[in-house]
Amino acid sequence: MIRIAAILWVVFASVAVALDPSEMLEDPTLEAKARELDHALRCVVCQSESVASSNATWAVEARQVIREQVAAGKTRDEVVDFFVERYGEFVLMTPRTSGANWLLWAAGPLMLLMAMGIGVVYLRGRSSAPAPTEAGLSADESRRLREIMDE
């Protein structure tokens, strides 16, 4: 029980330390906008964490850049475009549905429809196939079977 509590403390403490109070903006509205951007962008070092929850050096620098741009009056889209230009769409926690990404978004439902179609065709073909008939033994096979059984 103590081990679980210690692990949970380490996990939650590391997330709480991710944003240094000195990084925060004075204006609560701008800080809220910056935090929303922190959660929308992926840390390119950690790759599975957002900038908000990462303690990597790159994430700390990204949070500083976000706050500088928000304080300069840039919109959310301008800040996101700034990072996408430099790091590609991989930096977005939720990829855009424009361009070639629409295929990625549509791939799951398309594969499900294809699998359902293949299943329907298979089941229909199977139900309309003639039932296998049991052929009797030939005369030679019957004779050989009797010989084996008599031994």
Short mmCIF file of C-alpha atoms in Angstrom, two decimals:
data_model
loop_
_atom_site.label_atom_id
_atom_site.label_comp_id
_atom_site.label_asym_id
_atom_site.label_seq_id
_atom_site.Cartn_x
_atom_site.Cartn_y
_atom_site.Cartn_z
CA MET A 1 0.00 0.00 0.00
CA ILE A 2 2.85 2.37 0.84
CA ARG A 3 4.52 1.57 -2.48
CA ILE A 4 1.37 2.46 -4.41
CA ALA A 5 1.04 5.72 -2.49
CA ALA A 6 4.69 6.55 -3.19
CA ILE A 7 4.29 5.82 -6.90
CA LEU A 8 1.15 7.95 -7.12
CA TRP A 9 2.89 10.77 -5.26
CA VAL A 10 5.83 10.70 -7.70
CA VAL A 11 3.53 10.66 -10.73
CA PHE A 12 1.33 13.51 -9.54
CA ALA A 13 4.24 15.53 -8.15
CA SER A 14 6.10 15.36 -11.48
CA VAL A 15 3.04 16.65 -13.33
CA ALA A 16 2.55 19.42 -10.78
CA VAL A 17 6.17 20.53 -11.17
CA ALA A 18 5.95 20.67 -14.97
CA LEU A 19 4.92 24.33 -14.99
CA ASP A 20 7.24 26.50 -12.95
CA PRO A 21 5.39 29.43 -11.31
CA SER A 22 7.97 31.80 -12.77
CA GLU A 23 6.81 30.78 -16.26
CA MET A 24 3.23 31.89 -15.62
CA LEU A 25 1.81 35.08 -17.11
CA GLU A 26 0.49 37.85 -14.89
CA ASP A 27 -2.86 38.11 -16.71
CA PRO A 28 -5.10 35.12 -15.81
CA THR A 29 -6.88 35.29 -19.19
CA LEU A 30 -3.63 35.08 -21.12
CA GLU A 31 -2.35 32.35 -18.80
CA ALA A 32 -5.52 30.30 -19.41
CA LYS A 33 -4.99 30.70 -23.17
CA ALA A 34 -1.35 29.63 -22.81
CA ARG A 35 -2.27 26.58 -20.73
CA GLU A 36 -4.84 25.54 -23.32
CA LEU A 37 -2.07 25.72 -25.94
CA ASP A 38 0.26 23.75 -23.62
CA HIS A 39 -2.27 20.90 -23.66
CA ALA A 40 -2.84 21.14 -27.43
CA LEU A 41 0.83 20.70 -28.35
CA ARG A 42 2.88 17.49 -28.05
CA CYS A 43 6.38 17.40 -26.58
CA VAL A 44 8.62 16.30 -29.45
CA VAL A 45 11.08 14.75 -26.99
CA CYS A 46 8.59 12.71 -24.94
CA GLN A 47 6.23 12.12 -27.88
CA SER A 48 3.42 10.79 -25.71
CA GLU A 49 2.99 13.77 -23.40
CA SER A 50 1.68 17.23 -23.96
CA VAL A 51 3.93 20.24 -23.42
CA ALA A 52 1.96 20.95 -20.24
CA SER A 53 2.86 17.67 -18.54
CA SER A 54 6.45 17.26 -19.73
CA ASN A 55 9.56 18.32 -17.85
CA ALA A 56 11.86 17.92 -20.86
CA THR A 57 14.04 20.90 -21.72
CA TRP A 58 12.28 21.26 -25.07
CA ALA A 59 8.89 21.41 -23.35
CA VAL A 60 10.08 24.09 -20.92
CA GLU A 61 11.36 26.15 -23.83
CA ALA A 62 8.13 25.55 -25.78
CA ARG A 63 6.07 26.79 -22.83
CA GLN A 64 8.21 29.93 -22.72
CA VAL A 65 7.74 30.51 -26.46
CA ILE A 66 3.99 29.96 -26.12
CA ARG A 67 3.77 32.51 -23.31
CA GLU A 68 5.90 35.02 -25.24
CA GLN A 69 3.65 34.73 -28.27
CA VAL A 70 0.44 34.88 -26.25
CA ALA A 71 1.75 37.96 -24.41
CA ALA A 72 2.58 39.50 -27.81
CA GLY A 73 -1.10 39.16 -28.76
CA LYS A 74 -0.88 36.27 -31.20
CA THR A 75 -3.99 34.15 -31.72
CA ARG A 76 -4.23 30.44 -30.94
CA ASP A 77 -4.00 29.56 -34.64
CA GLU A 78 -0.91 31.72 -35.13
CA VAL A 79 0.88 30.04 -32.22
CA VAL A 80 -0.12 26.56 -33.43
CA ASP A 81 0.99 27.41 -36.98
CA PHE A 82 4.34 28.63 -35.58
CA PHE A 83 5.00 25.18 -34.05
CA VAL A 84 3.58 23.24 -37.02
CA GLU A 85 5.93 25.12 -39.39
CA ARG A 86 8.94 24.10 -37.36
CA TYR A 87 8.03 20.58 -36.22
CA GLY A 88 5.28 19.39 -38.58
CA GLU A 89 1.80 18.25 -37.66
CA PHE A 90 3.25 15.66 -35.32
CA VAL A 91 3.49 18.42 -32.71
CA LEU A 92 -0.33 18.58 -32.50
CA MET A 93 -1.95 16.35 -29.88
CA THR A 94 -5.05 16.17 -32.10
CA PRO A 95 -4.11 16.09 -35.79
CA ARG A 96 -5.98 18.31 -38.20
CA THR A 97 -8.56 16.77 -40.51
CA SER A 98 -7.33 18.68 -43.55
CA GLY A 99 -4.97 17.64 -46.31
CA ALA A 100 -3.80 14.04 -46.31
CA ASN A 101 -4.86 13.57 -42.68
CA TRP A 102 -8.47 13.03 -43.73
CA LEU A 103 -7.41 9.56 -44.92
CA LEU A 104 -6.10 8.74 -41.43
CA TRP A 105 -9.34 9.92 -39.85
CA ALA A 106 -11.43 7.94 -42.35
CA ALA A 107 -9.28 4.78 -42.32
CA GLY A 108 -10.90 3.24 -39.22
CA PRO A 109 -14.53 3.58 -40.35
CA LEU A 110 -13.60 2.55 -43.92
CA MET A 111 -11.86 -0.61 -42.68
CA LEU A 112 -14.86 -1.46 -40.51
CA LEU A 113 -17.19 -1.12 -43.50
CA MET A 114 -14.87 -3.24 -45.64
CA ALA A 115 -14.70 -5.95 -42.98
CA MET A 116 -18.48 -5.98 -42.65
CA GLY A 117 -18.85 -6.23 -46.45
CA ILE A 118 -16.36 -9.10 -46.65
CA GLY A 119 -18.16 -10.86 -43.80
CA VAL A 120 -21.55 -10.52 -45.50
CA VAL A 121 -20.18 -11.82 -48.82
CA TYR A 122 -18.50 -14.75 -47.05
CA LEU A 123 -21.61 -15.71 -45.08
CA ARG A 124 -23.88 -15.44 -48.11
CA GLY A 125 -21.51 -17.54 -50.19
CA ARG A 126 -21.27 -20.09 -47.46
CA SER A 127 -25.03 -20.39 -47.03
CA SER A 128 -25.63 -20.83 -50.77
CA ALA A 129 -22.86 -23.40 -51.24
CA PRO A 130 -24.06 -26.95 -51.85
CA ALA A 131 -23.85 -29.20 -48.84
CA PRO A 132 -21.05 -31.72 -49.07
CA THR A 133 -22.29 -35.16 -50.00
CA GLU A 134 -20.90 -38.25 -48.42
CA ALA A 135 -19.75 -40.59 -51.08
CA GLY A 136 -19.86 -44.26 -50.31
CA LEU A 137 -16.80 -46.43 -50.44
CA SER A 138 -15.76 -47.84 -53.76
CA ALA A 139 -15.75 -51.61 -54.26
CA ASP A 140 -11.97 -51.78 -53.77
CA GLU A 141 -12.16 -49.71 -50.58
CA SER A 142 -14.96 -51.88 -49.18
CA ARG A 143 -12.99 -55.05 -49.93
CA ARG A 144 -9.83 -53.61 -48.30
CA LEU A 145 -11.84 -52.48 -45.24
CA ARG A 146 -13.26 -56.00 -44.79
CA GLU A 147 -9.77 -57.48 -45.04
CA ILE A 148 -8.48 -55.09 -42.36
CA MET A 149 -11.45 -55.78 -40.08
CA ASP A 150 -11.04 -59.56 -40.43
CA GLU A 151 -7.41 -59.48 -39.32
#
